[in-house]
Structures are given as C-alpha cells and as structure tokens.
PDB file of C-alpha atoms and ligand atoms in Angstrom:
ATOM      1  CA  UNK A 475      -4.836  15.927  -9.844  1.00  0.00           C
ATOM      2  CA  UNK A 476      -7.818  13.972  -7.875  1.00  0.00           C
ATOM      3  CA  UNK A 477      -6.027  14.545  -4.782  1.00  0.00           C
ATOM      4  CA  UNK A 478      -5.763  18.377  -5.552  1.00  0.00           C
ATOM      5  CA  UNK A 479      -9.782  18.406  -6.491  1.00  0.00           C
ATOM      6  CA  UNK A 480     -10.622  16.537  -3.529  1.00  0.00           C
ATOM      7  CA  UNK A 481      -9.074  18.790  -1.115  1.00  0.00           C
ATOM      8  CA  UNK A 482     -10.923  21.830  -2.723  1.00  0.00           C
ATOM      9  CA  UNK A 483     -14.292  19.694  -2.922  1.00  0.00           C
ATOM     10  CA  UNK A 484     -13.627  18.793   0.883  1.00  0.00           C
ATOM     11  CA  UNK A 485     -11.530  21.692   2.694  1.00  0.00           C
ATOM     12  CA  UNK A 486     -11.293  19.005   5.799  1.00  0.00           C
ATOM     13  CA  UNK A 487      -9.560  16.720   4.018  1.00  0.00           C
ATOM     14  CA  UNK A 488      -7.411  19.409   2.681  1.00  0.00           C
ATOM     15  CA  UNK A 489      -4.540  18.676   5.044  1.00  0.00           C
ATOM     16  CA  UNK A 490      -4.074  14.671   4.592  1.00  0.00           C
ATOM     17  CA  UNK A 491      -4.603  15.420   0.615  1.00  0.00           C
ATOM     18  CA  UNK A 492      -1.790  17.916   0.463  1.00  0.00           C
ATOM     19  CA  UNK A 493       0.497  16.018   2.538  1.00  0.00           C
ATOM     20  CA  UNK A 494      -0.623  12.779   0.315  1.00  0.00           C
ATOM     21  CA  UNK A 495       0.145  15.163  -2.656  1.00  0.00           C
ATOM     22  CA  UNK A 496       4.394  15.886  -1.385  1.00  0.00           C
ATOM     23  CA  UNK A 497       4.415  12.430  -0.504  1.00  0.00           C
ATOM     24  CA  UNK A 498       3.800  11.346  -3.966  1.00  0.00           C
ATOM     25  CA  UNK A 499       5.741  13.944  -5.472  1.00  0.00           C
ATOM     26  CA  UNK A 500       9.194  12.822  -3.334  1.00  0.00           C
ATOM     27  CA  UNK A 501       8.913   9.468  -4.659  1.00  0.00           C
ATOM     28  CA  UNK A 502       7.816  10.530  -8.465  1.00  0.00           C
ATOM     29  CA  UNK A 503      11.528  12.269  -8.949  1.00  0.00           C
ATOM     30  CA  UNK A 504      12.930   8.769  -8.329  1.00  0.00           C
ATOM     31  CA  UNK A 505      10.288   6.806 -10.625  1.00  0.00           C
ATOM     32  CA  UNK A 506      11.924   8.195 -13.939  1.00  0.00           C
ATOM     33  CA  UNK A 507      15.282   7.100 -12.772  1.00  0.00           C
ATOM     34  CA  UNK A 508      14.173   3.694 -12.044  1.00  0.00           C
ATOM     35  CA  UNK A 509      16.192   0.730 -13.490  1.00  0.00           C
ATOM     36  CA  UNK A 510      13.900  -2.203 -15.133  1.00  0.00           C
ATOM     37  CA  UNK A 511      14.480  -5.414 -12.904  1.00  0.00           C
ATOM     38  CA  UNK A 512      16.062  -8.633 -14.172  1.00  0.00           C
ATOM     39  CA  UNK A 513      13.855 -11.867 -13.075  1.00  0.00           C
ATOM     40  CA  UNK A 514      15.174 -15.075 -14.043  1.00  0.00           C
ATOM     41  CA  UNK A 515      13.156 -17.344 -12.769  1.00  0.00           C
ATOM     42  CA  UNK A 516      10.914 -18.750 -15.508  1.00  0.00           C
ATOM     43  CA  UNK A 517       6.979 -18.459 -15.519  1.00  0.00           C
ATOM     44  CA  UNK A 518       6.788 -22.190 -14.735  1.00  0.00           C
ATOM     45  CA  UNK A 519       8.912 -21.362 -11.664  1.00  0.00           C
ATOM     46  CA  UNK A 520       6.391 -18.371 -10.358  1.00  0.00           C
ATOM     47  CA  UNK A 521       3.193 -20.792 -11.418  1.00  0.00           C
ATOM     48  CA  UNK A 522       4.403 -23.157  -8.958  1.00  0.00           C
ATOM     49  CA  UNK A 523       5.598 -20.697  -6.122  1.00  0.00           C
ATOM     50  CA  UNK A 524       1.906 -19.392  -6.666  1.00  0.00           C
ATOM     51  CA  UNK A 525       0.234 -22.598  -6.260  1.00  0.00           C
ATOM     52  CA  UNK A 526       2.689 -23.392  -3.124  1.00  0.00           C
ATOM     53  CA  UNK A 527       1.340 -20.080  -1.600  1.00  0.00           C
ATOM     54  CA  UNK A 528       4.598 -18.289  -1.484  1.00  0.00           C
ATOM     55  CA  UNK A 529       4.734 -14.802  -3.300  1.00  0.00           C
ATOM     56  CA  UNK A 530       6.419 -14.166  -5.733  1.00  0.00           C
ATOM     57  CA  UNK A 531       8.935 -11.109  -4.653  1.00  0.00           C
ATOM     58  CA  UNK A 532      12.304 -11.804  -3.030  1.00  0.00           C
ATOM     59  CA  UNK A 533      13.651  -9.069  -1.204  1.00  0.00           C
ATOM     60  CA  UNK A 534      17.602  -9.638  -3.890  1.00  0.00           C
ATOM     61  CA  UNK A 535      15.284  -9.129  -7.067  1.00  0.00           C
ATOM     62  CA  UNK A 536      14.119  -5.735  -5.958  1.00  0.00           C
ATOM     63  CA  UNK A 537      16.737  -3.370  -7.614  1.00  0.00           C
ATOM     64  CA  UNK A 538      17.043  -0.618  -4.700  1.00  0.00           C
ATOM     65  CA  UNK A 539      19.573   2.261  -5.665  1.00  0.00           C
ATOM     66  CA  UNK A 540      20.281   2.876  -2.221  1.00  0.00           C
ATOM     67  CA  UNK A 541      21.780   6.338  -3.195  1.00  0.00           C
ATOM     68  CA  UNK A 542      18.146   7.346  -4.184  1.00  0.00           C
ATOM     69  CA  UNK A 543      16.672   4.938  -1.490  1.00  0.00           C
ATOM     70  CA  UNK A 544      18.766   7.133   1.423  1.00  0.00           C
ATOM     71  CA  UNK A 545      17.497  10.527  -0.515  1.00  0.00           C
ATOM     72  CA  UNK A 546      14.016   9.498  -0.545  1.00  0.00           C
ATOM     73  CA  UNK A 547      14.053   8.670   3.108  1.00  0.00           C
ATOM     74  CA  UNK A 548      15.449  11.982   3.628  1.00  0.00           C
ATOM     75  CA  UNK A 549      12.915  13.620   1.226  1.00  0.00           C
ATOM     76  CA  UNK A 550       9.735  12.137   2.936  1.00  0.00           C
ATOM     77  CA  UNK A 551      10.826  12.769   6.770  1.00  0.00           C
ATOM     78  CA  UNK A 552      10.991  16.291   5.974  1.00  0.00           C
ATOM     79  CA  UNK A 553       7.849  15.983   4.802  1.00  0.00           C
ATOM     80  CA  UNK A 554       6.034  14.805   7.285  1.00  0.00           C
ATOM     81  CA  UNK A 555       7.755  16.861   9.938  1.00  0.00           C
ATOM     82  CA  UNK A 556       6.758  19.912   7.536  1.00  0.00           C
ATOM     83  CA  UNK A 557       3.872  18.241   7.994  1.00  0.00           C
ATOM     84  CA  UNK A 558       3.697  18.132  12.076  1.00  0.00           C
ATOM     85  CA  UNK A 559       3.174  14.339  11.355  1.00  0.00           C
ATOM     86  CA  UNK A 560       6.195  13.716  13.592  1.00  0.00           C
ATOM     87  CA  UNK A 561       8.573  15.942  15.846  1.00  0.00           C
ATOM     88  CA  UNK A 562      11.724  16.605  15.640  1.00  0.00           C
ATOM     89  CA  UNK A 563      12.955  13.525  17.713  1.00  0.00           C
ATOM     90  CA  UNK A 564      11.628  11.530  15.262  1.00  0.00           C
ATOM     91  CA  UNK A 565      12.692  13.525  12.405  1.00  0.00           C
ATOM     92  CA  UNK A 566      15.972  13.057  13.628  1.00  0.00           C
ATOM     93  CA  UNK A 567      16.036   9.291  14.055  1.00  0.00           C
ATOM     94  CA  UNK A 568      14.687   8.788  10.817  1.00  0.00           C
ATOM     95  CA  UNK A 569      17.332  10.749   9.207  1.00  0.00           C
ATOM     96  CA  UNK A 570      19.693   8.583  11.152  1.00  0.00           C
ATOM     97  CA  UNK A 571      18.389   5.203  10.051  1.00  0.00           C
ATOM     98  CA  UNK A 572      18.542   7.154   6.131  1.00  0.00           C
ATOM     99  CA  UNK A 573      22.026   7.703   6.515  1.00  0.00           C
ATOM    100  CA  UNK A 574      23.393   4.549   8.238  1.00  0.00           C
ATOM    101  CA  UNK A 575      25.328   1.684   6.899  1.00  0.00           C
ATOM    102  CA  UNK A 576      22.851  -0.920   7.598  1.00  0.00           C
ATOM    103  CA  UNK A 577      20.008   0.631   5.933  1.00  0.00           C
ATOM    104  CA  UNK A 578      19.789  -2.565   3.407  1.00  0.00           C
ATOM    105  CA  UNK A 579      19.340  -4.579   6.467  1.00  0.00           C
ATOM    106  CA  UNK A 580      16.749  -2.397   8.096  1.00  0.00           C
ATOM    107  CA  UNK A 581      14.822  -2.384   4.791  1.00  0.00           C
ATOM    108  CA  UNK A 582      15.465  -6.153   4.544  1.00  0.00           C
ATOM    109  CA  UNK A 583      13.875  -6.716   7.717  1.00  0.00           C
ATOM    110  CA  UNK A 584      10.527  -4.476   7.324  1.00  0.00           C
ATOM    111  CA  UNK A 585      10.192  -6.125   3.931  1.00  0.00           C
ATOM    112  CA  UNK A 586      10.447  -9.544   5.553  1.00  0.00           C
ATOM    113  CA  UNK A 587       8.121  -8.033   8.545  1.00  0.00           C
ATOM    114  CA  UNK A 588      10.260  -8.831  11.260  1.00  0.00           C
ATOM    115  CA  UNK A 589      10.259  -6.135  14.259  1.00  0.00           C
ATOM    116  CA  UNK A 590      13.303  -3.569  14.227  1.00  0.00           C
ATOM    117  CA  UNK A 591      14.482  -0.686  15.962  1.00  0.00           C
ATOM    118  CA  UNK A 592      11.609   0.958  17.659  1.00  0.00           C
ATOM    119  CA  UNK A 593      11.875   4.932  15.480  1.00  0.00           C
ATOM    120  CA  UNK A 594       7.890   6.384  15.208  1.00  0.00           C
ATOM    121  CA  UNK A 595       6.880   6.149  11.527  1.00  0.00           C
ATOM    122  CA  UNK A 596       9.600   4.088  10.289  1.00  0.00           C
ATOM    123  CA  UNK A 597       7.351   1.345   8.462  1.00  0.00           C
ATOM    124  CA  UNK A 598       5.608   4.132   6.595  1.00  0.00           C
ATOM    125  CA  UNK A 599       8.707   5.900   5.854  1.00  0.00           C
ATOM    126  CA  UNK A 600      10.284   2.826   4.989  1.00  0.00           C
ATOM    127  CA  UNK A 601       6.658   1.992   2.567  1.00  0.00           C
ATOM    128  CA  UNK A 602       7.047   4.968   0.549  1.00  0.00           C
ATOM    129  CA  UNK A 603      10.653   4.811  -0.146  1.00  0.00           C
ATOM    130  CA  UNK A 604      10.562   1.069  -1.219  1.00  0.00           C
ATOM    131  CA  UNK A 605       7.102   1.920  -3.328  1.00  0.00           C
ATOM    132  CA  UNK A 606       8.371   2.671  -6.421  1.00  0.00           C
ATOM    133  CA  UNK A 607      11.020  -0.220  -6.215  1.00  0.00           C
ATOM    134  CA  UNK A 608       8.395  -2.877  -5.076  1.00  0.00           C
ATOM    135  CA  UNK A 609       5.713  -1.568  -7.747  1.00  0.00           C
ATOM    136  CA  UNK A 610       8.394  -1.555 -10.547  1.00  0.00           C
ATOM    137  CA  UNK A 611       9.163  -5.384  -9.828  1.00  0.00           C
ATOM    138  CA  UNK A 612       5.634  -6.387  -9.290  1.00  0.00           C
ATOM    139  CA  UNK A 613       4.936  -4.834 -12.683  1.00  0.00           C
ATOM    140  CA  UNK A 614       7.094  -6.606 -14.458  1.00  0.00           C
ATOM    141  CA  UNK A 615       6.424 -10.087 -12.823  1.00  0.00           C
ATOM    142  CA  UNK A 616       3.087  -9.205 -13.886  1.00  0.00           C
ATOM    143  CA  UNK A 617       3.795  -9.436 -16.985  1.00  0.00           C
ATOM    144  CA  UNK A 618       5.066 -12.861 -16.770  1.00  0.00           C
ATOM    145  CA  UNK A 619       2.228 -14.373 -14.699  1.00  0.00           C
ATOM    146  CA  UNK A 620      -1.610 -14.301 -13.898  1.00  0.00           C
ATOM    147  CA  UNK A 621      -2.464 -13.940 -10.256  1.00  0.00           C
ATOM    148  CA  UNK A 622      -6.198 -14.936 -11.444  1.00  0.00           C
ATOM    149  CA  UNK A 623      -5.609 -17.906  -9.025  1.00  0.00           C
ATOM    150  CA  UNK A 624      -4.275 -16.423  -6.021  1.00  0.00           C
ATOM    151  CA  UNK A 625      -7.483 -15.803  -3.581  1.00  0.00           C
ATOM    152  CA  UNK A 626      -5.568 -15.739  -0.332  1.00  0.00           C
ATOM    153  CA  UNK A 627      -5.137 -13.066   2.198  1.00  0.00           C
ATOM    154  CA  UNK A 628      -2.209 -11.388   1.422  1.00  0.00           C
ATOM    155  CA  UNK A 629      -0.396 -10.088  -1.676  1.00  0.00           C
ATOM    156  CA  UNK A 630       0.657 -12.212  -4.051  1.00  0.00           C
ATOM    157  CA  UNK A 631       3.679 -10.462  -4.894  1.00  0.00           C
ATOM    158  CA  UNK A 632       5.073  -8.951  -1.700  1.00  0.00           C
ATOM    159  CA  UNK A 633       2.942 -10.875   1.292  1.00  0.00           C
ATOM    160  CA  UNK A 634       1.478  -7.474   2.432  1.00  0.00           C
ATOM    161  CA  UNK A 635      -1.824  -7.057   3.691  1.00  0.00           C
ATOM    162  CA  UNK A 636      -4.601  -5.460   1.776  1.00  0.00           C
ATOM    163  CA  UNK A 637      -4.766  -1.587   2.338  1.00  0.00           C
ATOM    164  CA  UNK A 638      -8.141  -1.197   0.381  1.00  0.00           C
ATOM    165  CA  UNK A 639     -10.103  -3.322  -1.921  1.00  0.00           C
ATOM    166  CA  UNK A 640     -12.192  -2.786  -5.080  1.00  0.00           C
ATOM    167  CA  UNK A 641     -15.413  -4.440  -5.938  1.00  0.00           C
ATOM    168  CA  UNK A 642     -15.753  -5.123  -9.679  1.00  0.00           C
ATOM    169  CA  UNK A 643     -18.476  -4.550 -11.732  1.00  0.00           C
ATOM    170  CA  UNK A 644     -19.785  -8.151 -11.963  1.00  0.00           C
ATOM    171  CA  UNK A 645     -19.535  -7.928  -7.890  1.00  0.00           C
ATOM    172  CA  UNK A 646     -16.439  -9.534  -7.309  1.00  0.00           C
ATOM    173  CA  UNK A 647     -14.281  -8.171  -5.144  1.00  0.00           C
ATOM    174  CA  UNK A 648     -10.361  -7.678  -5.628  1.00  0.00           C
ATOM    175  CA  UNK A 649      -8.081  -6.440  -2.587  1.00  0.00           C
ATOM    176  CA  UNK A 650      -5.044  -4.198  -3.370  1.00  0.00           C
ATOM    177  CA  UNK A 651      -1.854  -4.632  -1.856  1.00  0.00           C
ATOM    178  CA  UNK A 652      -0.993  -1.971   1.010  1.00  0.00           C
ATOM    179  CA  UNK A 653       2.972  -2.091  -0.381  1.00  0.00           C
ATOM    180  CA  UNK A 654       3.058  -2.533  -3.963  1.00  0.00           C
ATOM    181  CA  UNK A 655      -0.592  -1.730  -4.916  1.00  0.00           C
ATOM    182  CA  UNK A 656      -0.852  -5.471  -6.773  1.00  0.00           C
ATOM    183  CA  UNK A 657      -4.618  -6.349  -6.401  1.00  0.00           C
ATOM    184  CA  UNK A 658      -5.696 -10.144  -6.199  1.00  0.00           C
ATOM    185  CA  UNK A 659      -9.039 -11.923  -6.304  1.00  0.00           C
ATOM    186  CA  UNK A 660     -10.674 -12.374  -2.940  1.00  0.00           C
ATOM    187  CA  UNK A 661     -13.946 -13.811  -1.684  1.00  0.00           C
ATOM    188  CA  UNK A 662     -16.460 -10.499  -1.605  1.00  0.00           C
ATOM    189  CA  UNK A 663     -17.949 -11.409   1.816  1.00  0.00           C
ATOM    190  CA  UNK A 664     -15.114 -13.174   4.063  1.00  0.00           C
ATOM    191  CA  UNK A 665     -12.698 -10.613   6.283  1.00  0.00           C
ATOM    192  CA  UNK A 666      -9.130 -10.682   4.407  1.00  0.00           C
ATOM    193  CA  UNK A 667      -7.680 -10.173   8.130  1.00  0.00           C
ATOM    194  CA  UNK A 668      -8.657 -13.317  10.058  1.00  0.00           C
ATOM    195  CA  UNK A 669     -10.669 -15.265   7.010  1.00  0.00           C
ATOM    196  CA  UNK A 670     -14.245 -14.814   9.099  1.00  0.00           C
ATOM    197  CA  UNK A 671     -16.553 -15.512   6.455  1.00  0.00           C
ATOM    198  CA  UNK A 672     -20.076 -15.260   8.714  1.00  0.00           C
ATOM    199  CA  UNK A 673     -22.029 -12.596   7.115  1.00  0.00           C
ATOM    200  CA  UNK A 674     -23.894 -12.045  10.047  1.00  0.00           C
ATOM    201  CA  UNK A 675     -20.740 -11.171  12.059  1.00  0.00           C
ATOM    202  CA  UNK A 676     -19.318  -8.883   9.186  1.00  0.00           C
ATOM    203  CA  UNK A 677     -20.987  -5.110   8.876  1.00  0.00           C
ATOM    204  CA  UNK A 678     -21.516  -2.911   6.335  1.00  0.00           C
ATOM    205  CA  UNK A 679     -21.499   0.948   5.657  1.00  0.00           C
ATOM    206  CA  UNK A 680     -21.453   2.955   2.416  1.00  0.00           C
ATOM    207  CA  UNK A 681     -20.854   6.266   1.776  1.00  0.00           C
ATOM    208  CA  UNK A 682     -24.483   8.253   0.817  1.00  0.00           C
ATOM    209  CA  UNK A 683     -23.304   8.057  -3.093  1.00  0.00           C
ATOM    210  CA  UNK A 684     -22.585   4.355  -2.852  1.00  0.00           C
ATOM    211  CA  UNK A 685     -19.110   4.934  -4.220  1.00  0.00           C
ATOM    212  CA  UNK A 686     -17.141   3.570  -1.096  1.00  0.00           C
ATOM    213  CA  UNK A 687     -18.294   0.789   1.413  1.00  0.00           C
ATOM    214  CA  UNK A 688     -16.255  -0.467   4.262  1.00  0.00           C
ATOM    215  CA  UNK A 689     -16.644  -4.052   5.983  1.00  0.00           C
ATOM    216  CA  UNK A 690     -15.960  -4.284   9.818  1.00  0.00           C
ATOM    217  CA  UNK A 691     -15.570  -7.627  11.024  1.00  0.00           C
ATOM    218  CA  UNK A 692     -16.507  -8.052  14.814  1.00  0.00           C
ATOM    219  CA  UNK A 693     -14.371 -11.080  15.227  1.00  0.00           C
ATOM    220  CA  UNK A 694     -10.808  -9.662  15.219  1.00  0.00           C
ATOM    221  CA  UNK A 695     -12.492  -6.011  14.786  1.00  0.00           C
ATOM    222  CA  UNK A 696     -10.239  -4.702  11.643  1.00  0.00           C
ATOM    223  CA  UNK A 697     -12.409  -3.455   8.462  1.00  0.00           C
ATOM    224  CA  UNK A 698     -11.353  -2.703   4.767  1.00  0.00           C
ATOM    225  CA  UNK A 699     -12.332  -0.170   3.038  1.00  0.00           C
ATOM    226  CA  UNK A 700     -13.425  -0.597  -0.742  1.00  0.00           C
ATOM    227  CA  UNK A 701     -14.432   1.903  -4.233  1.00  0.00           C
ATOM    228  CA  UNK A 702     -17.439  -0.162  -5.846  1.00  0.00           C
ATOM    229  CA  UNK A 703     -16.698   0.637  -9.428  1.00  0.00           C
ATOM    230  CA  UNK A 704     -20.714  -0.106 -10.364  1.00  0.00           C
ATOM    231  CA  UNK A 705     -21.403   3.330  -8.540  1.00  0.00           C
ATOM    232  CA  UNK A 706     -18.135   5.393  -9.160  1.00  0.00           C
ATOM    233  CA  UNK A 707     -17.410   7.412 -11.997  1.00  0.00           C
ATOM    234  CA  UNK A 708     -13.471   6.527 -12.015  1.00  0.00           C
ATOM    235  CA  UNK A 709     -11.153   3.385 -11.444  1.00  0.00           C
ATOM    236  CA  UNK A 710      -8.959   3.130  -8.059  1.00  0.00           C
ATOM    237  CA  UNK A 711      -6.943   5.641  -7.657  1.00  0.00           C
ATOM    238  CA  UNK A 712      -5.229   4.128  -4.103  1.00  0.00           C
ATOM    239  CA  UNK A 713      -3.165   7.156  -3.354  1.00  0.00           C
ATOM    240  CA  UNK A 714      -6.353   9.578  -3.514  1.00  0.00           C
ATOM    241  CA  UNK A 715      -8.919   6.750  -2.212  1.00  0.00           C
ATOM    242  CA  UNK A 716      -7.277   6.011   1.069  1.00  0.00           C
ATOM    243  CA  UNK A 717      -7.446   9.930   1.755  1.00  0.00           C
ATOM    244  CA  UNK A 718     -11.029  10.219   0.208  1.00  0.00           C
ATOM    245  CA  UNK A 719     -11.993   7.789   2.296  1.00  0.00           C
ATOM    246  CA  UNK A 720     -11.058   8.950   5.757  1.00  0.00           C
ATOM    247  CA  UNK A 721     -14.623   9.999   6.679  1.00  0.00           C
ATOM    248  CA  UNK A 722     -15.630   6.655   6.130  1.00  0.00           C
ATOM    249  CA  UNK A 723     -12.697   5.681   8.916  1.00  0.00           C
ATOM    250  CA  UNK A 724     -13.974   8.215  11.084  1.00  0.00           C
ATOM    251  CA  UNK A 725     -17.237   6.725  11.006  1.00  0.00           C
ATOM    252  CA  UNK A 726     -16.426   3.263  11.610  1.00  0.00           C
ATOM    253  CA  UNK A 727     -14.233   4.257  14.511  1.00  0.00           C
ATOM    254  CA  UNK A 728     -17.553   5.976  15.866  1.00  0.00           C
ATOM    255  CA  UNK A 729     -19.608   2.676  15.630  1.00  0.00           C
ATOM    256  CA  UNK A 730     -17.072   0.738  17.605  1.00  0.00           C
ATOM    257  CA  UNK A 731     -17.720   3.374  20.276  1.00  0.00           C
TER     258      UNK A 731
HETATM  259 ZN1   ZN B  98       2.290  -6.315  -2.476  1.00  0.00          ZN
HETATM  260 ZN1   ZN B  99     -11.918 -10.527  10.584  1.00  0.00          ZN
END
C-alpha cells in the first residue's frame, strides 16, 4: 500500500516501487504456507550464545521447503528480468541455480557469507527466496529471548549487516537487518560497518521533512539510512523505506563526488 502511494506521490520512484511490489508479492504467496520451525535450544542456551557474541540462527534450523525455494528463485528471477534489472544470460544462470541439485549447498554458502559462483544478482535472489524462512525462524527465536543486550554491528539472529536503522522516540538507534529484518540496539553515533565513533568524521544529512536521515562515515566510506520516528507519521516499513530513501542514496553519491 505504502509503495503504491509512494509511486503515485513520487513518479521518479515508480519503477523501483513497482519492482519492489512485484518482489514482495512473489514472497507473500509462499508466506502463507510456512511451517513454524521447532527450536530445541532453551532460553538459557540462547542467552549464553548471545552473551558470547554468537548469533542465534543456524542454517540447519531454518525450515526451508526446497520446492518452494526453487519456485521463488524462478519467480524472483522472472520479476527482475521483466523489470530489465538483469539480461537474459543472467536470468538463465539464476534459473540454473534454482534447478540445481546443489541448491541447498549454494544457499548455505550464501547464508554463511562464503563466496560462491559469480552469478549476477545471485545474492539478492537468494536473499529474497530465503527471507520468508529466515523471518519466520527469527520471529520464533525472538519470542524466546530479548535482543536488548546485543549491541554489536551485525544481526543477532543471522549475522548479516544492517541495511537500515530507526531512531526511536527517545533518540536511541536500532539497526535493521538486511536479511531477516530483525532490529537491535546500537550506539546512536558509531558507524555500524567499521565501528568509527569519532563524530567529527561522521557526516549526517536529512530529508527536508526530517523523516529520514543518513549518516556517512569518512573512514570506511559507507553510510546507513534511518527513519527518525520523532518526525515520522508511521513506524518503519522496511520494504517501502529503502525505496522512499533512494533520493537520499543519490544525494550521498553526489556528496561523495
Ligand atoms: Zn538478520
Ligand atoms: Zn565506517
């Protein structure tokens, strides 16, 4: 809904918003068929993992339905092809991965950040295909244990980097995982990619309405966008906010020359 109205309000964002809508719809069809994963670990075990800095989610716990994952890879590839994000050669390579007998190994390698075959957009496609399963498992784990004590740079569930952040009403910051969309607290100043916390070396920009901010880190050259809930009229919508803030990405690129 938000993406549809965004496309109407800001026609320049319409192509990205409609692509995002098509991707979400592919994923939503399998979401209704998901089974609830059975997590054997006790709350004590989960707590001990977190305090030792080990993310909670293990590949073997994620209840992938490989037939549905294959279907998702095919549909997501077709969406990207239809929107001309990839060419026919790349689409064929992605389809081949989806049909391959080794798909579970390819998915595990992706989940564990191991470099794999150089197929264009493979990480993105696997990310979309895995997300419903990752999210469901993360939801179940979150009902068992609080993430409030985890203040590291990567996701307490799946170890991925943040892709977005939220500034809360009290001015604290939460990072949002790029893979499973889980949120966790993080220093409001420091760079979540390199840890730099020298505020003279972090540049901040905001949209005119103040709803979105971006913090750009000089030492590592990376940046993270944020929804400032003190200025926003709604909570974070991860799928919509990454698209709504594309003009901010463009502004960052420009400022970096
Ligand atoms: Zn995650
Ligand atoms: Zn940095």
